[in-house]
Amino acid sequence: MKNTQCLDVHPHDVQQVLTFLDAMEARDLALAQRCLAEHVVMQFPGAPAMHQLDDVVAWARQRYRRVSKTFHAVNHCLTPRQSIVVCHGELAVEWLDGSTSDSVRFIDRFELTDGLITRQDVWNDLALAQPTPHMTRPL
């Protein structure tokens, strides 16, 4: 791609993304908020675009108790207008019913401007890993 550099180093923008993700997992919303630009857009599968961390937490609370990430790779590219960080790996999930799933694939793509996250796009297989309600037979 013209005018794009892909780097193997962990510059400030990569660290900013990792700090944000760690803070979200720990529910340290104050720290996570400091990583975000004022007009951030966060897009998750099956959800409307969100602009506030409280909205993300409320949305997630209806789906699972806890999610943790194992990273396989973190890539960083610079464009003339922004920095892009893409993370991928696997999720471990504790569902609302207490059951768990692991090895759930995910990709998070972040755009940063002036060191702050302006956009997060998330893709994952959580819908495929979610437990299905057990069917009961009438007596």
XYZ file of N, CA, C and O in Angstrom:
556
model
N 0.854 -1.178 0.000
C 0.000 0.000 0.000
C 0.897 1.237 0.000
O 1.847 1.321 0.768
N 0.611 2.182 -0.812
C 1.410 3.394 -0.930
C 1.323 4.233 0.341
O 0.266 4.363 0.946
N 2.462 4.796 0.763
C 2.542 5.665 1.937
C 2.157 4.974 3.238
O 1.634 5.587 4.145
N 2.396 3.682 3.346
C 2.093 2.957 4.570
C 3.334 2.184 4.992
O 3.968 1.546 4.169
N 3.661 2.262 6.272
C 4.774 1.516 6.828
C 4.236 0.523 7.844
O 3.458 0.882 8.709
N 4.631 -0.732 7.738
C 4.275 -1.720 8.752
C 5.503 -1.969 9.611
O 6.594 -2.198 9.094
N 5.315 -1.876 10.906
C 6.430 -1.918 11.837
C 6.343 -3.123 12.756
O 5.261 -3.553 13.129
N 7.489 -3.668 13.153
C 7.530 -4.755 14.115
C 7.812 -4.261 15.530
O 7.903 -5.049 16.452
N 7.972 -2.983 15.728
C 8.267 -2.436 17.045
C 6.975 -2.095 17.767
O 5.907 -2.093 17.176
N 7.071 -1.828 19.052
C 5.896 -1.463 19.850
C 5.972 0.005 20.232
O 6.320 0.350 21.352
N 5.625 0.888 19.298
C 5.668 2.316 19.595
C 4.544 2.709 20.546
O 3.735 1.876 20.964
N 4.465 3.967 20.829
C 3.479 4.497 21.770
C 2.058 4.076 21.423
O 1.279 3.718 22.304
N 1.671 4.106 20.160
C 0.293 3.777 19.785
C -0.044 2.321 20.093
O -1.149 2.021 20.539
N 0.905 1.422 19.875
C 0.675 0.015 20.222
C 0.519 -0.109 21.730
O -0.400 -0.781 22.219
N 1.382 0.554 22.476
C 1.276 0.502 23.937
C -0.042 1.100 24.416
O -0.656 0.606 25.358
N -0.494 2.146 23.760
C -1.778 2.765 24.108
C -2.925 1.764 23.946
O -3.797 1.653 24.802
N -2.927 1.027 22.849
C -3.962 0.024 22.599
C -3.889 -1.082 23.650
O -4.914 -1.495 24.210
N -2.688 -1.579 23.935
C -2.545 -2.651 24.924
C -2.955 -2.180 26.317
O -3.585 -2.938 27.072
N -2.641 -0.946 26.645
C -3.068 -0.373 27.928
C -4.590 -0.306 27.984
O -5.205 -0.668 28.989
N -5.203 0.147 26.903
C -6.661 0.225 26.833
C -7.295 -1.155 27.028
O -8.222 -1.322 27.829
N -6.809 -2.152 26.302
C -7.384 -3.493 26.397
C -7.193 -4.090 27.790
O -8.108 -4.714 28.334
N -6.017 -3.905 28.372
C -5.781 -4.383 29.743
C -6.714 -3.686 30.731
O -7.269 -4.323 31.621
N -6.886 -2.388 30.573
C -7.761 -1.623 31.475
C -9.210 -2.073 31.326
O -9.938 -2.192 32.327
N -9.648 -2.340 30.105
C -11.021 -2.809 29.902
C -11.227 -4.176 30.544
O -12.250 -4.412 31.191
N -10.263 -5.064 30.397
C -10.382 -6.393 31.006
C -10.449 -6.293 32.525
O -11.209 -7.009 33.171
N -9.676 -5.361 33.102
C -9.665 -5.155 34.552
C -10.815 -4.257 35.020
O -10.958 -4.021 36.214
N -11.610 -3.744 34.082
C -12.699 -2.800 34.352
C -12.191 -1.534 35.046
O -12.875 -0.933 35.857
N -10.964 -1.128 34.686
C -10.418 0.159 35.125
C -10.831 1.184 34.075
O -10.065 1.553 33.185
N -12.091 1.618 34.171
C -12.650 2.487 33.134
C -11.993 3.859 33.095
O -11.922 4.478 32.037
N -11.494 4.328 34.219
C -10.812 5.632 34.231
C -9.545 5.582 33.379
O -9.287 6.484 32.582
N -8.760 4.523 33.545
C -7.557 4.375 32.730
C -7.918 4.155 31.266
O -7.325 4.768 30.373
N -8.899 3.311 30.994
C -9.311 3.060 29.614
C -9.764 4.354 28.942
O -9.426 4.609 27.786
N -10.502 5.167 29.660
C -11.013 6.430 29.103
C -9.883 7.357 28.678
O -9.982 8.054 27.668
N -8.792 7.352 29.422
C -7.651 8.224 29.088
C -6.988 7.820 27.768
O -6.238 8.604 27.191
N -7.258 6.623 27.281
C -6.689 6.155 26.013
C -7.528 6.573 24.811
O -7.089 6.419 23.675
N -8.731 7.083 25.059
C -9.686 7.361 23.990
C -9.770 8.831 23.626
O -9.696 9.703 24.488
N -9.975 9.092 22.344
C -10.269 10.449 21.870
C -11.692 10.812 22.285
O -12.516 9.936 22.580
N -11.980 12.076 22.283
C -13.308 12.552 22.708
C -14.440 11.963 21.872
O -15.500 11.626 22.393
N -14.240 11.833 20.577
C -15.308 11.374 19.682
C -15.019 9.973 19.150
O -15.142 9.710 17.962
N -14.684 9.061 20.036
C -14.360 7.686 19.663
C -15.609 6.941 19.189
O -16.727 7.241 19.610
N -15.399 5.995 18.280
C -16.449 5.088 17.814
C -15.969 3.674 18.097
O -14.864 3.300 17.692
N -16.804 2.892 18.808
C -16.474 1.502 19.122
C -17.568 0.615 18.546
O -18.740 0.781 18.884
N -17.168 -0.308 17.667
C -18.127 -1.148 16.946
C -17.857 -2.621 17.254
O -16.769 -3.118 16.990
N -18.865 -3.299 17.815
C -18.775 -4.707 18.175
C -19.790 -5.494 17.360
O -20.817 -4.957 16.946
N -19.545 -6.804 17.156
C -20.493 -7.612 16.382
C -21.900 -7.584 16.993
O -22.064 -7.758 18.200
N -22.880 -7.342 16.162
C -24.264 -7.370 16.598
C -24.698 -6.208 17.465
O -25.755 -6.264 18.090
N -23.922 -5.150 17.503
C -24.249 -4.007 18.358
C -24.196 -2.719 17.546
O -23.467 -2.624 16.560
N -24.951 -1.718 17.978
C -24.827 -0.414 17.324
C -23.476 0.215 17.687
O -22.852 -0.183 18.678
N -23.041 1.162 16.902
C -21.814 1.887 17.238
C -21.985 2.551 18.595
O -23.047 3.088 18.901
N -20.950 2.461 19.426
C -20.993 3.058 20.763
C -19.905 4.119 20.876
O -18.870 4.034 20.219
N -20.170 5.108 21.743
C -19.264 6.240 21.889
C -18.816 6.459 23.331
O -17.997 7.338 23.582
N -19.366 5.691 24.256
C -19.042 5.826 25.686
C -18.683 4.462 26.257
O -19.349 3.469 25.959
N -17.677 4.415 27.114
C -17.291 3.151 27.737
C -18.419 2.561 28.575
O -18.582 1.339 28.612
N -19.188 3.406 29.232
C -20.309 2.904 30.024
C -21.291 2.125 29.154
O -21.859 1.128 29.596
N -21.487 2.562 27.917
C -22.379 1.853 27.002
C -21.803 0.490 26.621
O -22.527 -0.504 26.528
N -20.497 0.435 26.405
C -19.841 -0.834 26.074
C -19.975 -1.811 27.240
O -20.326 -2.981 27.047
N -19.718 -1.336 28.446
C -19.806 -2.200 29.628
C -21.241 -2.691 29.831
O -21.467 -3.874 30.092
N -22.224 -1.813 29.686
C -23.627 -2.210 29.854
C -24.027 -3.229 28.793
O -24.720 -4.210 29.093
N -23.585 -3.042 27.565
C -23.882 -3.979 26.485
C -23.252 -5.345 26.770
O -23.907 -6.379 26.647
N -21.986 -5.345 27.174
C -21.277 -6.605 27.441
C -21.869 -7.334 28.649
O -21.939 -8.561 28.660
N -22.295 -6.591 29.647
C -22.848 -7.176 30.872
C -24.071 -8.048 30.577
O -24.359 -8.972 31.325
N -24.768 -7.788 29.498
C -25.937 -8.582 29.121
C -25.550 -9.851 28.367
O -26.415 -10.677 28.071
N -24.271 -10.008 28.038
C -23.836 -11.140 27.225
C -22.912 -12.102 27.955
O -22.966 -13.305 27.737
N -22.009 -11.587 28.774
C -21.040 -12.441 29.461
C -20.563 -11.776 30.739
O -20.717 -10.568 30.920
N -19.977 -12.608 31.619
C -19.434 -12.095 32.887
C -18.031 -11.523 32.722
O -17.684 -10.527 33.339
N -17.238 -12.232 31.904
C -15.834 -11.858 31.803
C -15.258 -12.366 30.491
O -15.639 -13.433 30.017
N -14.336 -11.599 29.928
C -13.597 -11.997 28.729
C -12.133 -11.651 28.941
O -11.815 -10.567 29.426
N -11.247 -12.564 28.584
C -9.817 -12.258 28.592
C -9.238 -12.634 27.229
O -9.784 -13.485 26.524
N -8.144 -11.980 26.878
C -7.560 -12.152 25.549
C -6.158 -12.729 25.643
O -5.392 -12.364 26.520
N -5.871 -13.616 24.714
C -4.510 -14.084 24.472
C -4.146 -13.591 23.079
O -4.874 -13.861 22.116
N -3.052 -12.848 22.986
C -2.663 -12.251 21.710
C -1.733 -13.185 20.945
O -0.789 -13.721 21.503
N -2.025 -13.344 19.658
C -1.116 -14.062 18.764
C -0.223 -13.075 18.015
O 0.914 -13.410 17.703
N -0.753 -11.896 17.741
C 0.037 -10.870 17.048
C -0.594 -9.509 17.259
O -1.802 -9.379 17.450
N 0.278 -8.511 17.234
C -0.137 -7.110 17.249
C 0.653 -6.438 16.131
O 1.883 -6.484 16.126
N -0.073 -5.863 15.171
C 0.569 -5.219 14.033
C 0.264 -3.730 14.043
O -0.828 -3.319 14.435
N 1.232 -2.965 13.582
C 1.101 -1.505 13.575
C 1.466 -0.968 12.204
O 2.503 -1.335 11.649
N 0.595 -0.130 11.667
C 0.870 0.528 10.388
C 0.610 2.022 10.527
O -0.329 2.435 11.210
N 1.424 2.791 9.878
C 1.249 4.245 9.846
C 0.760 4.647 8.473
O 1.285 4.185 7.456
N -0.242 5.498 8.438
C -0.703 6.092 7.187
C -0.440 7.592 7.307
O -0.104 8.073 8.393
N -0.615 8.328 6.254
C -0.376 9.767 6.353
C -1.289 10.477 7.364
O -0.939 11.524 7.890
N -2.469 9.906 7.647
C -3.421 10.588 8.537
C -3.554 9.975 9.920
O -4.055 10.621 10.837
N -3.200 8.687 10.065
C -3.442 8.035 11.345
C -2.530 6.829 11.522
O -1.824 6.427 10.622
N -2.629 6.278 12.709
C -1.915 5.066 13.061
C -2.958 3.959 13.195
O -4.044 4.191 13.733
N -2.644 2.776 12.709
C -3.576 1.653 12.787
C -2.889 0.511 13.517
O -1.760 0.130 13.174
N -3.577 -0.030 14.528
C -3.078 -1.165 15.297
C -4.115 -2.276 15.168
O -5.303 -2.055 15.404
N -3.651 -3.452 14.778
C -4.535 -4.611 14.643
C -3.997 -5.713 15.551
O -2.825 -6.087 15.461
N -4.876 -6.219 16.415
C -4.539 -7.311 17.327
C -5.385 -8.512 16.942
O -6.554 -8.351 16.578
N -4.810 -9.691 17.053
C -5.643 -10.884 16.885
C -5.142 -11.983 17.803
O -3.993 -11.980 18.239
N -6.067 -12.875 18.127
C -5.729 -13.966 19.019
C -6.969 -14.737 19.404
O -7.862 -14.940 18.577
N -7.022 -15.130 20.694
C -8.126 -15.939 21.186
C -8.703 -15.348 22.461
O -7.974 -14.775 23.281
N -10.013 -15.519 22.615
C -10.730 -15.084 23.804
C -11.027 -16.285 24.694
O -11.276 -17.386 24.203
N -11.025 -16.039 25.993
C -11.587 -16.974 26.975
C -12.765 -16.234 27.603
O -12.633 -15.077 28.003
N -13.914 -16.889 27.654
C -15.156 -16.225 28.057
C -15.808 -16.982 29.198
O -15.877 -18.217 29.183
N -16.295 -16.237 30.183
C -17.193 -16.797 31.172
C -18.566 -16.221 30.861
O -18.778 -15.014 30.913
N -19.509 -17.107 30.517
C -20.853 -16.701 30.135
C -21.697 -16.382 31.358
O -21.302 -16.665 32.497
N -22.839 -15.812 31.135
C -23.733 -15.428 32.228
C -24.165 -16.621 33.075
O -24.385 -16.482 34.277
N -24.264 -17.808 32.481
C -24.685 -18.994 33.230
C -23.532 -19.680 33.960
O -23.709 -20.720 34.576
N -22.322 -19.093 33.887
C -21.158 -19.651 34.568
C -20.341 -20.600 33.718
O -19.221 -20.969 34.092
N -20.863 -21.030 32.577
C -20.082 -21.891 31.688
C -18.980 -21.061 31.023
O -19.005 -19.824 31.065
N -18.023 -21.761 30.427
C -16.888 -21.066 29.817
C -16.639 -21.571 28.399
O -17.035 -22.674 28.035
N -15.998 -20.722 27.628
C -15.511 -21.071 26.291
C -14.113 -20.501 26.173
O -13.820 -19.438 26.722
N -13.260 -21.216 25.455
C -11.931 -20.670 25.188
C -11.576 -20.916 23.729
O -12.341 -21.514 22.983
N -10.462 -20.387 23.327
C -9.992 -20.501 21.938
C -10.971 -19.874 20.947
O -11.113 -20.348 19.816
N -11.639 -18.803 21.357
C -12.572 -18.089 20.490
C -11.776 -17.021 19.723
O -11.155 -16.148 20.338
N -11.788 -17.097 18.414
C -10.994 -16.166 17.606
C -11.499 -14.734 17.707
O -12.702 -14.500 17.794
N -10.563 -13.778 17.689
C -10.931 -12.358 17.649
C -9.926 -11.567 16.835
O -8.761 -11.953 16.706
N -10.413 -10.457 16.312
C -9.574 -9.422 15.690
C -10.091 -8.084 16.199
O -11.291 -7.826 16.176
N -9.196 -7.242 16.688
C -9.516 -5.867 17.067
C -8.686 -4.946 16.181
O -7.466 -5.109 16.099
N -9.339 -4.003 15.548
C -8.648 -3.011 14.712
C -8.878 -1.639 15.317
O -10.018 -1.243 15.558
N -7.803 -0.914 15.568
C -7.865 0.411 16.182
C -7.287 1.447 15.242
O -6.283 1.195 14.577
N -7.904 2.616 15.229
C -7.340 3.795 14.569
C -6.993 4.788 15.663
O -7.785 5.000 16.594
N -5.812 5.388 15.566
C -5.373 6.381 16.538
C -4.933 7.644 15.816
O -4.314 7.583 14.750
N -5.255 8.766 16.414
C -4.813 10.066 15.934
C -4.242 10.813 17.123
O -4.869 10.859 18.193
N -3.060 11.358 16.953
C -2.382 12.087 18.032
C -2.300 11.251 19.309
O -2.465 11.753 20.418
N -2.079 9.944 19.154
C -1.862 9.066 20.295
C -3.108 8.594 21.010
O -3.015 7.878 22.002
N -4.290 8.964 20.524
C -5.537 8.546 21.169
C -6.368 7.687 20.213
O -6.382 7.922 19.006
N -7.072 6.716 20.770
C -7.914 5.823 19.986
C -9.148 6.588 19.509
O -9.893 7.137 20.322
N -9.337 6.615 18.203
C -10.503 7.284 17.622
C -11.552 6.282 17.141
O -12.722 6.634 16.985
N -11.123 5.031 16.908
C -12.061 4.009 16.433
C -11.557 2.630 16.841
O -10.361 2.367 16.788
N -12.508 1.781 17.232
C -12.237 0.370 17.487
C -13.281 -0.446 16.736
O -14.480 -0.217 16.893
N -12.828 -1.376 15.915
C -13.704 -2.323 15.240
C -13.329 -3.714 15.729
O -12.141 -4.066 15.749
N -14.334 -4.491 16.124
C -14.112 -5.807 16.707
C -14.808 -6.865 15.866
O -15.966 -6.696 15.491
N -14.089 -7.955 15.597
C -14.657 -9.143 14.967
C -14.291 -10.328 15.842
O -13.146 -10.433 16.305
N -15.256 -11.222 16.094
C -14.962 -12.414 16.875
C -16.008 -13.489 16.611
O -17.019 -13.238 15.960
N -15.718 -14.684 17.132
C -16.612 -15.827 16.971
C -17.428 -16.102 18.229
O -17.868 -17.233 18.447
N -17.674 -15.086 19.054
C -18.436 -15.306 20.288
C -19.825 -15.874 20.013
O -20.309 -16.732 20.752
N -20.476 -15.427 18.969
C -21.823 -15.927 18.668
C -21.801 -17.426 18.389
O -22.751 -18.143 18.717
N -20.715 -17.921 17.813
C -20.596 -19.350 17.535
C -20.252 -20.145 18.784
O -20.559 -21.337 18.869
N -19.592 -19.520 19.752
C -19.150 -20.210 20.958
C -20.176 -20.167 22.080
O -20.070 -20.913 23.054
N -21.143 -19.287 21.960
C -22.125 -19.089 23.031
C -22.930 -20.360 23.266
O -23.384 -21.002 22.329
N -23.113 -20.732 24.549
C -23.895 -21.946 24.827
C -25.339 -21.770 24.384
O -25.896 -20.682 24.459
N -25.916 -22.842 23.903
C -27.319 -22.802 23.489
C -28.184 -23.315 24.627
O -27.783 -24.222 25.362
N -29.349 -22.746 24.805
C -30.235 -23.226 25.869
C -30.617 -24.684 25.609
O -30.818 -25.083 24.476
N -30.682 -25.439 26.682
C -31.049 -26.852 26.569
C -32.558 -26.975 26.344
O -33.343 -26.301 26.994
N -32.904 -27.805 25.417
C -34.316 -28.063 25.142
C -34.824 -29.064 26.173
O -34.141 -30.016 26.502
N -35.987 -28.825 26.693
C -36.599 -29.770 27.625
C -37.804 -30.405 26.966
O -38.533 -29.749 26.221
N -37.985 -31.676 27.224
C -39.125 -32.399 26.677
C -40.284 -32.345 27.672
O -40.093 -32.518 28.863
N -41.460 -32.103 27.183
C -42.602 -32.144 28.094
C -42.814 -33.552 28.615
O -42.545 -34.525 27.932
N -43.256 -33.668 29.852
C -43.502 -34.984 30.457
C -44.799 -35.575 30.002
O -45.756 -35.032 29.754
